[in-house]
Coordinates of C-alpha atoms in Angstrom, one line a residue:
M1 CA -33.0 6.1 -14.5
A2 CA -34.1 9.7 -15.1
T3 CA -33.3 10.5 -11.5
F4 CA -29.9 8.9 -11.8
I5 CA -29.0 10.9 -15.0
S6 CA -30.2 14.2 -13.5
T7 CA -28.1 13.6 -10.4
A8 CA -25.1 12.8 -12.6
L9 CA -25.6 16.0 -14.5
C10 CA -25.7 17.9 -11.2
L11 CA -22.5 16.2 -10.2
V12 CA -20.8 17.3 -13.4
A13 CA -21.8 20.9 -12.6
C14 CA -20.1 20.5 -9.2
V15 CA -16.9 19.4 -10.8
L16 CA -17.0 22.4 -13.2
L17 CA -17.4 24.6 -10.1
N18 CA -14.1 23.1 -8.8
V19 CA -15.5 21.2 -5.8
Q20 CA -12.5 20.0 -3.8
G21 CA -11.9 16.5 -2.6
K22 CA -10.7 15.4 0.8
N23 CA -7.0 15.2 1.7
E24 CA -5.6 11.8 2.8
L25 CA -3.6 12.2 6.0
V26 CA -0.3 10.5 6.6
P27 CA 0.5 9.5 10.2
T28 CA 3.7 10.6 11.7
Y29 CA 6.4 7.9 12.4
F30 CA 5.0 7.5 16.0
A31 CA 1.4 7.9 14.8
R32 CA 1.0 11.0 17.1
K33 CA -2.6 12.1 17.9
Y34 CA -4.4 15.2 18.9
K35 CA -6.2 15.3 22.2
N36 CA -9.5 14.3 20.5
G37 CA -7.9 11.1 19.3
S38 CA -7.5 12.0 15.6
Y39 CA -4.2 11.4 13.9
I40 CA -1.8 14.3 13.3
D41 CA -1.1 14.7 9.6
A42 CA 2.6 14.4 8.7
T43 CA 2.1 16.2 5.4
I44 CA 1.3 19.5 7.1
K45 CA 4.6 21.2 7.8
S46 CA 3.4 23.0 10.8
N47 CA 3.1 19.7 12.6
W48 CA 6.9 19.3 12.5
L49 CA 8.7 21.4 15.1
K50 CA 11.9 23.2 14.3
I51 CA 14.4 22.7 17.1
T52 CA 16.1 26.0 18.0
L53 CA 18.6 25.5 20.8
R54 CA 19.0 28.1 23.5
P55 CA 22.6 29.4 23.8
S56 CA 24.6 27.2 26.1
S57 CA 25.6 30.2 28.2
V58 CA 22.0 30.5 29.5
L59 CA 21.2 26.8 30.0
L60 CA 18.7 26.1 32.8
Q61 CA 20.2 22.8 33.7
S62 CA 23.3 20.7 32.9
S63 CA 22.5 17.8 30.7
N64 CA 24.5 15.6 33.1
T65 CA 21.7 15.6 35.7
A66 CA 19.1 13.9 33.5
T67 CA 19.1 10.5 32.0
L68 CA 17.3 9.0 29.0
N69 CA 17.2 5.3 28.3
V70 CA 15.7 3.0 25.6
H71 CA 15.1 -0.6 26.5
P72 CA 15.9 -3.0 25.0
S73 CA 18.9 -1.6 23.2
L74 CA 19.0 -4.5 20.7
V75 CA 15.6 -4.8 18.9
K76 CA 13.9 -6.6 16.1
N77 CA 12.3 -4.8 13.2
A78 CA 8.9 -3.2 14.2
Q79 CA 9.5 -4.0 17.9
Y80 CA 8.2 -1.8 20.7
V81 CA 10.7 -0.3 23.1
N82 CA 10.3 1.5 26.4
V83 CA 11.6 5.0 26.5
T84 CA 12.3 6.1 30.1
W85 CA 13.7 9.3 31.6
K86 CA 14.4 10.7 35.0
G87 CA 16.1 13.6 36.8
V88 CA 14.7 16.3 34.5
E89 CA 14.2 19.6 36.2
N90 CA 11.6 22.2 35.2
A91 CA 9.8 19.7 32.9
S92 CA 6.8 21.0 31.0
A93 CA 4.2 19.4 28.8
D94 CA 5.9 20.8 25.7
D95 CA 9.1 19.0 26.3
M96 CA 9.8 16.5 23.6
I97 CA 11.8 13.3 23.0
A98 CA 12.9 12.9 19.3
L99 CA 14.2 9.9 17.4
Y100 CA 17.4 10.1 15.3
C101 CA 18.6 7.5 12.8
P102 CA 21.5 7.5 12.4
E103 CA 22.6 8.6 15.9
T104 CA 24.8 11.3 14.3
S105 CA 21.9 13.2 12.7
K106 CA 21.5 16.9 13.3
D107 CA 18.9 18.0 15.7
N108 CA 16.3 18.9 13.1
D109 CA 16.8 15.7 11.1
Y110 CA 14.6 13.7 13.4
Y111 CA 12.2 11.0 12.3
D112 CA 9.5 12.0 14.8
F113 CA 9.0 13.1 18.4
F114 CA 6.5 12.7 21.2
N115 CA 5.8 15.1 24.0
V116 CA 6.6 13.9 27.5
N117 CA 3.1 14.6 28.7
Q118 CA 2.3 11.1 27.2
S119 CA 3.5 10.0 30.7
S120 CA 1.4 11.1 33.6
T121 CA 4.5 11.7 35.8
Y122 CA 6.3 14.0 33.4
S123 CA 5.9 17.1 35.6
Q124 CA 7.9 15.3 38.3
G125 CA 10.9 15.0 35.9
Y126 CA 10.5 11.3 35.1
G127 CA 8.3 9.1 32.9
E128 CA 8.0 6.2 30.5
Y129 CA 6.5 5.8 27.0
A130 CA 6.5 2.9 24.5
V131 CA 7.2 3.5 20.8
R132 CA 7.7 1.1 17.9
L133 CA 11.0 1.2 16.0
Y134 CA 11.8 0.0 12.5
N135 CA 15.1 -1.2 11.1
V136 CA 16.2 1.5 8.7
R137 CA 19.6 0.0 8.2
T138 CA 21.4 2.2 10.8
N139 CA 21.7 2.7 14.5
C140 CA 19.3 5.1 16.3
E141 CA 19.1 7.2 19.5
M142 CA 16.6 9.4 21.3
R143 CA 17.2 13.0 22.6
Y144 CA 15.3 14.9 25.2
F145 CA 14.7 18.6 24.6
R146 CA 13.1 21.0 27.1
C147 CA 10.9 23.8 25.8
V148 CA 12.2 27.0 27.4
N149 CA 10.0 29.4 25.4
S150 CA 6.8 28.0 23.8
S151 CA 6.1 31.3 22.0
T152 CA 9.4 31.2 20.1
G153 CA 9.9 27.5 20.0
Q154 CA 13.2 27.7 21.7
Q155 CA 14.5 24.4 23.1
E156 CA 17.2 23.2 25.4
F157 CA 19.1 19.9 25.0
V158 CA 18.7 17.8 28.2
A159 CA 19.8 14.2 27.6
R160 CA 20.8 11.7 25.0
S161 CA 19.8 8.0 25.1
N162 CA 21.9 4.9 24.7
I163 CA 22.5 3.7 21.1
V164 CA 19.7 1.4 19.8
M165 CA 20.8 -1.4 17.4
F166 CA 18.8 -3.8 15.3
E167 CA 19.1 -7.6 15.2
G168 CA 20.8 -8.5 12.0
G169 CA 22.2 -5.0 11.5
P170 CA 22.0 -3.2 8.2
E171 CA 22.4 -6.5 6.2
Q172 CA 19.3 -8.0 7.6
P173 CA 16.9 -9.0 4.8
L174 CA 13.6 -7.2 5.4
Q175 CA 10.4 -6.3 3.5
I176 CA 10.4 -9.7 1.8
H177 CA 7.7 -10.1 -0.8
L178 CA 7.0 -12.5 -3.7
A179 CA 5.6 -11.9 -7.1
L180 CA 4.2 -14.0 -10.0
T181 CA 5.6 -13.7 -13.5
G182 CA 2.8 -15.4 -15.4
K183 CA 4.8 -18.6 -15.7
P184 CA 4.0 -21.4 -13.2
T185 CA 7.6 -22.5 -13.3
E186 CA 8.9 -19.2 -11.8
M187 CA 8.7 -17.1 -8.7
R188 CA 10.2 -13.7 -8.0
V189 CA 11.7 -12.9 -4.6
M190 CA 12.3 -9.3 -3.5
W191 CA 13.6 -7.7 -0.3
V192 CA 15.5 -4.8 1.1
S193 CA 18.8 -4.5 3.0
G194 CA 21.6 -2.1 3.6
T195 CA 24.2 -3.9 1.5
D196 CA 24.8 -4.0 -2.2
Q197 CA 26.5 -7.4 -2.1
A198 CA 25.2 -9.9 -4.7
P199 CA 21.8 -11.0 -3.6
I200 CA 21.0 -14.8 -3.5
V201 CA 18.1 -17.1 -2.8
K202 CA 18.7 -20.6 -1.6
F203 CA 15.7 -22.8 -2.2
G204 CA 14.5 -26.4 -2.5
R205 CA 11.6 -28.7 -1.8
S206 CA 12.9 -29.7 1.6
K207 CA 13.2 -27.3 4.5
T208 CA 16.3 -29.0 5.5
K209 CA 17.9 -29.1 2.1
L210 CA 18.0 -25.8 0.1
G211 CA 20.1 -27.3 -2.6
S212 CA 19.5 -24.7 -5.4
V213 CA 20.9 -21.1 -5.5
A214 CA 19.7 -18.2 -7.7
E215 CA 21.4 -14.8 -8.0
G216 CA 19.8 -11.5 -8.8
K217 CA 20.3 -7.8 -9.0
S218 CA 20.1 -4.8 -6.6
Q219 CA 19.1 -1.2 -7.1
T220 CA 18.0 1.8 -5.1
Y221 CA 16.6 5.3 -5.6
T222 CA 17.2 8.7 -4.1
A223 CA 15.3 11.9 -3.4
D224 CA 16.5 13.2 -6.7
D225 CA 14.6 10.5 -8.6
F226 CA 11.2 12.0 -7.4
C227 CA 9.3 14.4 -9.5
S228 CA 9.5 16.7 -6.4
L229 CA 10.3 16.1 -2.8
Q230 CA 7.5 17.3 -0.5
G231 CA 8.0 15.1 2.6
K232 CA 10.6 13.3 4.6
F233 CA 13.0 11.2 2.5
I234 CA 14.9 8.4 4.1
D235 CA 17.4 6.1 2.3
P236 CA 15.4 3.1 1.2
G237 CA 18.4 0.8 1.2
Y238 CA 19.1 -1.6 -1.6
I239 CA 16.2 -3.4 -3.2
H240 CA 17.1 -6.9 -4.2
D241 CA 15.3 -8.8 -7.0
V242 CA 15.9 -12.5 -7.6
L243 CA 14.0 -14.7 -10.1
L244 CA 13.6 -18.4 -9.4
T245 CA 13.2 -20.5 -12.5
A246 CA 12.8 -24.2 -13.5
L247 CA 10.3 -24.8 -10.7
E248 CA 7.5 -27.4 -10.7
P249 CA 3.9 -26.0 -10.9
S250 CA 1.6 -26.4 -7.8
T251 CA 4.6 -27.3 -5.6
V252 CA 5.7 -26.1 -2.2
Y253 CA 9.3 -24.7 -2.1
Y254 CA 11.3 -23.5 0.9
Y255 CA 13.7 -20.6 0.6
S256 CA 16.0 -18.2 2.3
C257 CA 17.1 -14.9 0.9
G258 CA 19.9 -12.4 1.6
V259 CA 23.7 -12.2 1.0
T260 CA 26.4 -14.5 2.0
G261 CA 26.6 -14.5 5.8
H262 CA 23.3 -12.7 6.3
M263 CA 20.4 -14.9 5.2
S264 CA 16.8 -14.6 6.2
S265 CA 14.9 -17.3 8.2
I266 CA 13.4 -20.0 6.0
R267 CA 10.0 -19.3 4.4
S268 CA 7.9 -21.3 2.0
F269 CA 5.7 -20.6 -1.1
K270 CA 3.6 -22.6 -3.5
T271 CA 4.1 -22.1 -7.2
A272 CA 1.2 -21.3 -9.5
P273 CA -0.8 -24.1 -11.1
Q274 CA -0.5 -25.1 -14.7
I275 CA -2.3 -22.7 -17.0
G276 CA -5.5 -24.1 -18.3
P277 CA -6.5 -27.2 -16.4
D278 CA -9.8 -27.1 -14.4
V279 CA -8.1 -26.8 -11.0
G280 CA -9.6 -24.5 -8.4
F281 CA -7.7 -21.9 -6.3
K282 CA -8.4 -19.0 -4.0
F283 CA -7.0 -15.5 -3.7
I284 CA -7.4 -12.3 -1.7
V285 CA -8.3 -8.9 -3.2
Y286 CA -8.3 -5.4 -1.6
G287 CA -7.4 -1.8 -2.2
D288 CA -6.6 1.4 -0.1
H289 CA -4.5 -0.2 2.7
G290 CA -2.1 2.1 4.5
I291 CA -0.9 1.7 8.1
L292 CA -3.8 2.9 10.2
P293 CA -5.3 0.5 12.8
A294 CA -7.9 -0.9 10.4
A295 CA -5.0 -1.9 8.1
Y296 CA -3.4 -3.9 10.9
S297 CA -6.7 -5.6 11.4
T298 CA -7.0 -6.5 7.7
A299 CA -3.4 -7.8 7.7
K300 CA -4.2 -10.1 10.7
Y301 CA -7.1 -11.8 9.0
V302 CA -5.4 -12.0 5.6
L303 CA -2.4 -13.7 7.1
N304 CA -4.7 -16.3 8.6
D305 CA -6.4 -16.9 5.2
V306 CA -3.1 -17.2 3.4
K307 CA -2.0 -19.8 5.9
N308 CA -5.2 -21.6 5.2
G309 CA -4.8 -21.9 1.4
Y310 CA -5.4 -18.5 -0.3
E311 CA -2.7 -18.4 -2.9
F312 CA -1.9 -14.7 -3.6
I313 CA -3.0 -11.1 -3.0
F314 CA -4.4 -8.8 -5.6
H315 CA -3.9 -5.2 -4.3
N316 CA -5.4 -2.7 -6.7
G317 CA -3.9 0.6 -5.8
D318 CA -3.3 3.0 -2.9
I319 CA -0.7 0.8 -1.3
S320 CA 1.1 2.4 1.7
Y321 CA -0.1 6.1 1.5
A322 CA 3.4 7.3 2.0
R323 CA 2.8 10.4 -0.1
G324 CA 6.5 11.5 0.3
M325 CA 6.8 10.5 3.9
E326 CA 9.2 7.6 3.1
Y327 CA 9.2 6.0 6.5
I328 CA 5.7 4.9 5.8
W329 CA 7.0 2.4 3.2
E330 CA 9.2 0.8 5.9
Q331 CA 6.2 0.5 8.2
W332 CA 3.8 -0.8 5.6
H333 CA 6.2 -3.5 4.3
A334 CA 6.8 -4.7 7.9
L335 CA 3.0 -5.0 8.2
I336 CA 2.5 -7.2 5.2
E337 CA 5.8 -9.2 5.3
P338 CA 4.3 -12.1 7.3
Y339 CA 2.1 -13.0 4.3
S340 CA 3.8 -11.3 1.4
S341 CA 6.8 -13.5 2.1
I342 CA 4.8 -16.7 1.7
A343 CA 2.2 -15.7 -1.0
P344 CA 2.8 -13.6 -4.1
Y345 CA 1.8 -9.9 -3.6
M346 CA 0.5 -8.4 -6.9
V347 CA 0.1 -4.6 -6.9
G348 CA -1.5 -2.0 -9.1
I349 CA -0.9 1.8 -9.0
G350 CA -3.2 4.2 -7.2
N351 CA -3.5 7.9 -7.3
H352 CA -1.6 8.3 -4.0
E353 CA 1.4 6.5 -5.6
Q354 CA 1.3 8.1 -9.0
N355 CA -0.4 11.5 -9.5
H356 CA 1.8 14.6 -9.7
I357 CA 1.8 18.0 -11.2
D358 CA 5.5 18.5 -11.8
D359 CA 6.8 18.7 -15.3
S360 CA 10.2 17.3 -14.3
G361 CA 10.5 14.5 -16.8
K362 CA 11.3 12.1 -14.0
D363 CA 8.0 10.0 -14.1
P364 CA 9.3 6.4 -14.6
S365 CA 6.0 5.3 -16.2
G366 CA 7.0 7.0 -19.4
V367 CA 4.4 9.7 -19.6
K368 CA 5.5 13.2 -20.7
G369 CA 5.2 16.3 -18.7
D370 CA 3.1 16.2 -15.6
G371 CA 1.0 13.1 -16.4
W372 CA -2.6 12.6 -17.3
H373 CA -4.9 15.5 -16.3
P374 CA -8.2 15.3 -18.3
W375 CA -10.6 18.2 -17.7
W376 CA -13.1 15.9 -16.0
G377 CA -10.6 14.1 -13.7
T378 CA -9.2 14.6 -10.3
M379 CA -5.6 13.6 -11.1
D380 CA -3.9 16.2 -9.0
D381 CA -0.7 16.0 -6.8
D382 CA -1.9 13.0 -4.7
S383 CA 1.5 11.3 -4.5
H384 CA 3.1 14.5 -3.2
G385 CA 5.9 14.2 -5.7
E386 CA 6.6 10.5 -5.5
C387 CA 5.2 10.0 -9.1
G388 CA 5.4 6.2 -8.9
V389 CA 9.1 6.0 -8.1
P390 CA 8.9 3.9 -4.9
M391 CA 6.5 1.5 -6.6
F392 CA 8.7 1.2 -9.7
Y393 CA 11.7 0.2 -7.6
R394 CA 10.0 -1.8 -4.8
F395 CA 7.9 -4.1 -7.0
H396 CA 8.5 -6.1 -10.1
M397 CA 5.3 -7.2 -11.9
P398 CA 5.1 -9.3 -15.1
D399 CA 7.1 -7.8 -17.9
N400 CA 4.4 -7.9 -20.6
G401 CA 3.0 -4.3 -20.2
N402 CA 4.4 -1.2 -18.5
Y403 CA 6.1 -2.4 -15.3
V404 CA 3.8 -1.9 -12.3
W405 CA 1.4 0.4 -14.2
W406 CA -0.3 -2.1 -16.4
Y407 CA 0.4 -5.8 -17.0
S408 CA -1.4 -9.2 -17.2
Y409 CA -0.7 -12.8 -16.3
N410 CA -2.4 -16.2 -16.4
Y411 CA -2.9 -18.1 -13.2
G412 CA -4.6 -21.5 -13.6
M413 CA -7.8 -21.0 -15.6
V414 CA -7.9 -17.2 -15.1
H415 CA -6.4 -14.3 -17.1
F416 CA -5.7 -11.4 -14.8
I417 CA -5.2 -7.8 -16.0
M418 CA -4.1 -4.9 -13.9
I419 CA -4.5 -1.4 -15.4
S420 CA -3.6 2.1 -14.3
T421 CA -6.6 4.5 -13.9
E422 CA -4.0 7.2 -13.4
H423 CA -2.8 7.0 -17.1
D424 CA -4.6 7.8 -20.3
L425 CA -7.3 5.2 -21.1
S426 CA -8.9 6.9 -24.1
P427 CA -9.1 5.0 -27.4
G428 CA -5.8 5.2 -29.2
S429 CA -3.7 5.9 -26.1
R430 CA -0.7 3.7 -25.3
Q431 CA -2.5 1.9 -22.4
Y432 CA -5.7 1.5 -24.4
V433 CA -3.9 -0.1 -27.3
W434 CA -2.1 -2.4 -25.0
L435 CA -5.3 -3.4 -23.2
Q436 CA -7.1 -4.0 -26.5
E437 CA -4.3 -6.2 -27.7
D438 CA -4.1 -8.1 -24.5
L439 CA -7.8 -8.8 -24.4
R440 CA -7.7 -9.9 -28.1
N441 CA -5.0 -12.5 -27.5
I442 CA -6.7 -14.3 -24.6
D443 CA -7.2 -18.0 -25.2
R444 CA -10.6 -18.6 -23.6
S445 CA -10.1 -22.4 -24.0
R446 CA -7.2 -22.2 -21.5
T447 CA -8.3 -19.2 -19.4
P448 CA -12.1 -19.0 -19.6
W449 CA -12.3 -16.4 -16.7
V450 CA -11.0 -12.9 -17.2
I451 CA -10.6 -10.7 -14.1
L452 CA -9.5 -7.0 -14.3
G453 CA -8.2 -4.8 -11.6
G454 CA -7.8 -1.0 -11.5
H455 CA -8.0 1.7 -8.9
R456 CA -10.7 4.3 -9.7
P457 CA -14.0 2.6 -10.3
M458 CA -16.1 2.5 -13.5
Y459 CA -19.3 2.0 -11.5
T460 CA -20.1 3.5 -8.1
S461 CA -23.3 5.0 -6.7
E462 CA -21.6 6.9 -3.9
I463 CA -22.2 10.6 -4.1
D464 CA -18.8 12.0 -4.5
P465 CA -19.0 14.7 -7.2
E466 CA -15.4 14.6 -8.5
N467 CA -14.9 10.9 -8.6
F468 CA -18.4 10.1 -9.8
V469 CA -17.8 12.0 -13.0
V470 CA -14.5 10.0 -13.4
A471 CA -16.6 6.8 -13.3
L472 CA -18.9 8.1 -16.0
A473 CA -15.9 9.1 -18.1
F474 CA -14.5 5.6 -17.8
Q475 CA -17.8 4.1 -18.9
F476 CA -17.6 6.3 -22.0
L477 CA -13.9 5.6 -22.7
F478 CA -13.5 1.8 -22.3
E479 CA -16.6 0.0 -21.0
D480 CA -17.4 -1.1 -24.6
L481 CA -13.9 -2.6 -24.9
L482 CA -14.3 -4.7 -21.7
Y483 CA -17.8 -5.8 -22.7
H484 CA -16.7 -6.7 -26.2
Y485 CA -14.0 -9.1 -24.9
R486 CA -16.3 -10.5 -22.2
V487 CA -14.5 -9.5 -19.1
D488 CA -16.2 -11.3 -16.2
L489 CA -15.3 -9.4 -13.1
A490 CA -13.7 -6.0 -12.4
F491 CA -12.2 -5.0 -9.1
W492 CA -11.8 -1.4 -8.2
A493 CA -11.0 0.7 -5.0
H494 CA -10.4 4.4 -4.4
Y495 CA -13.6 4.7 -2.5
H496 CA -13.0 3.6 1.1
S497 CA -16.2 1.6 1.0
Y498 CA -17.7 -1.6 -0.5
E499 CA -20.1 -1.9 -3.4
R500 CA -21.1 -4.8 -5.7
T501 CA -23.1 -4.5 -8.9
C502 CA -25.1 -6.9 -10.9
A503 CA -23.7 -8.0 -14.2
V504 CA -24.0 -4.6 -15.8
Y505 CA -23.5 -2.9 -19.1
K506 CA -24.4 0.7 -19.9
N507 CA -26.0 1.2 -16.5
A508 CA -28.4 -1.7 -17.0
C509 CA -28.3 -5.2 -15.5
T510 CA -27.8 -7.8 -18.3
K511 CA -26.8 -11.5 -18.3
D512 CA -23.7 -10.9 -20.3
G513 CA -22.5 -7.8 -18.4
I514 CA -19.6 -7.3 -16.1
V515 CA -19.8 -7.6 -12.3
H516 CA -18.0 -4.6 -10.8
I517 CA -16.8 -4.7 -7.1
V518 CA -15.4 -1.7 -5.3
I519 CA -13.2 -3.1 -2.5
G520 CA -11.3 -0.1 -1.1
T521 CA -11.8 -1.3 2.4
A522 CA -8.4 -2.5 3.5
G523 CA -7.7 0.2 6.1
K524 CA -7.9 3.9 5.1
E525 CA -10.5 6.1 6.7
A526 CA -14.0 5.1 5.7
D527 CA -16.1 7.2 3.3
W528 CA -19.3 8.8 4.6
P529 CA -21.2 10.2 1.6
P530 CA -24.8 9.0 0.8
Y531 CA -25.6 6.8 -2.2
L532 CA -27.7 7.2 -5.3
P533 CA -30.3 4.5 -6.0
P534 CA -29.4 2.8 -9.3
N535 CA -30.9 -0.7 -9.8
W536 CA -27.5 -2.1 -10.8
S537 CA -26.1 -1.6 -7.2
K538 CA -26.8 -4.8 -5.3
F539 CA -24.9 -4.4 -2.1
R540 CA -22.9 -1.6 -0.5
R541 CA -21.4 -0.7 2.8
H542 CA -19.6 2.4 4.0
V543 CA -20.2 2.3 7.8
D544 CA -17.4 0.2 9.3
P545 CA -16.5 -1.3 6.0
Y546 CA -13.0 -2.5 6.8
G547 CA -12.2 -5.8 5.4
Y548 CA -11.3 -7.5 2.1
G549 CA -12.5 -9.8 -0.7
R550 CA -12.0 -13.5 -1.0
V551 CA -12.3 -15.1 -4.5
T552 CA -12.7 -18.9 -5.0
L553 CA -12.3 -20.3 -8.5
A554 CA -14.4 -23.5 -8.2
N555 CA -14.1 -24.6 -11.8
R556 CA -14.3 -23.4 -15.4
S557 CA -18.0 -22.5 -14.9
A558 CA -18.3 -21.2 -11.4
L559 CA -16.6 -18.5 -9.3
H560 CA -17.5 -17.5 -5.7
F561 CA -16.8 -14.0 -4.2
E562 CA -17.1 -13.1 -0.5
Y563 CA -16.7 -9.8 1.3
F564 CA -15.3 -10.3 4.8
V565 CA -15.7 -7.6 7.4
N566 CA -13.0 -7.5 10.1
S567 CA -15.0 -6.2 13.0
E568 CA -17.7 -8.8 12.6
E569 CA -15.3 -11.6 11.7
R570 CA -17.7 -12.9 9.1
V571 CA -18.7 -12.7 5.4
V572 CA -21.5 -10.1 5.0
D573 CA -21.9 -10.3 1.2
E574 CA -21.3 -13.0 -1.3
V575 CA -22.2 -13.9 -4.9
W576 CA -21.7 -16.8 -7.3
L577 CA -20.8 -16.1 -10.9
Y578 CA -21.6 -18.8 -13.5
K579 CA -20.8 -19.1 -17.1
D580 CA -21.3 -21.5 -20.0
N581 CA -18.1 -23.0 -21.5

């Protein structure tokens, strides 16, 4: 213990000396890479080329002699297309092909580009390259630009592609996701499209007879809603929100969402069980997802689990990692839609959705000024000006707290709580008072299990000076509150690694303590720092940690947790929790 405390004091000193944390890269739209295979960071402005056209009077080649084609020209959302070109004279490795949506966009308003040397035949004036396109509710096209002066960045327009259209057009319902409300007789359905017509959901117990119809509301947001705009904004379309009521608990329903004349394919969901009865269920938990390859791997295995009976997802912060690059939200929603449209997707806020340093008064969470910035914290500008705006509009969590920032709900025999570690949690603060009241009002005869989720962890042994001190501060601020009201299990993320504690209180294992699990393993780059050796840390992994948690509520007295690792396709850690009722 003495070693642990002395190390902690050393880490405090590091924070006071302003040790800087790592930057989280954001991939470009096409996920461009450097020659060494690492991803190019879209948040670095120098990675976006400014197109300066050479005067037409000195063009090297008429644009009529070259052709550029995208096939197919009618595509599904998130479908790969082949980009081919030929007849290009004087081609160089610095020539680029850029994507424009809509097709009328100005030359510098591109989504992304790739250099033609992605094709081995580029120097011969022809080539082929595959890219993935997403339905952003408008038509698109590609343009070929030849680099005529690499030192000045001067470009020459060479060719324009055919128009690319998306199946279903702007009205196509996309990014479909479900959410619980805390009532087993309700389910919320949300999606995005390019129309503001009245949204509807047709639903019923039979796939061939969707006899009920519910109407909802639509809203959107603009770049002006952000605390500051530091990335590439794209129109998010209209976000539709429809609440289904008068449902039967533990029942499968079929549904289709959209607007009249433009409805989605039929999906299904299962409603929550009655609150209280000793009925088992299973759910998935993870944090720190994003859209890197490991995130796709996680999504593949989670989809399989959802199809095999896991009932909802509990995602505790760092959702898409858009950080102002708004095309990332389009890509991330497309990644999770196969399972978020058939199982409720419950989210919490992370630092990369919330934190900002702009005193604009636009933060929708209700905080004043530039947010919560305690002297011991690392709450900087991690959202790059988003300040929770996309989260606020894209998700609708239970209405008993502060929107997506903190809320709670009952599901079967469990009371779930999601908190925001990016907002003040000190005694007397708005969130602390809410949390205290929520814990006080739990009826343990109906929900004997209490599970809490948040982003930054209260317990971690990973040596990361800045974030370790945050964990110590959280222990000081509200560990006593959680212990007093007998929280059973706390899920955290933020660290891109896995760690499980014993039942712990005040850094000591104790029978009536809280089990803490860091599960920030869903897809972002893995952490590499070493670990401290506290006796409360029972299992940890930061080498190839990518995976997620599975939780099975067996009954009122037993809970089983598993940590599944994607690359090994197996559970590498598990624990049973037992309690007397």
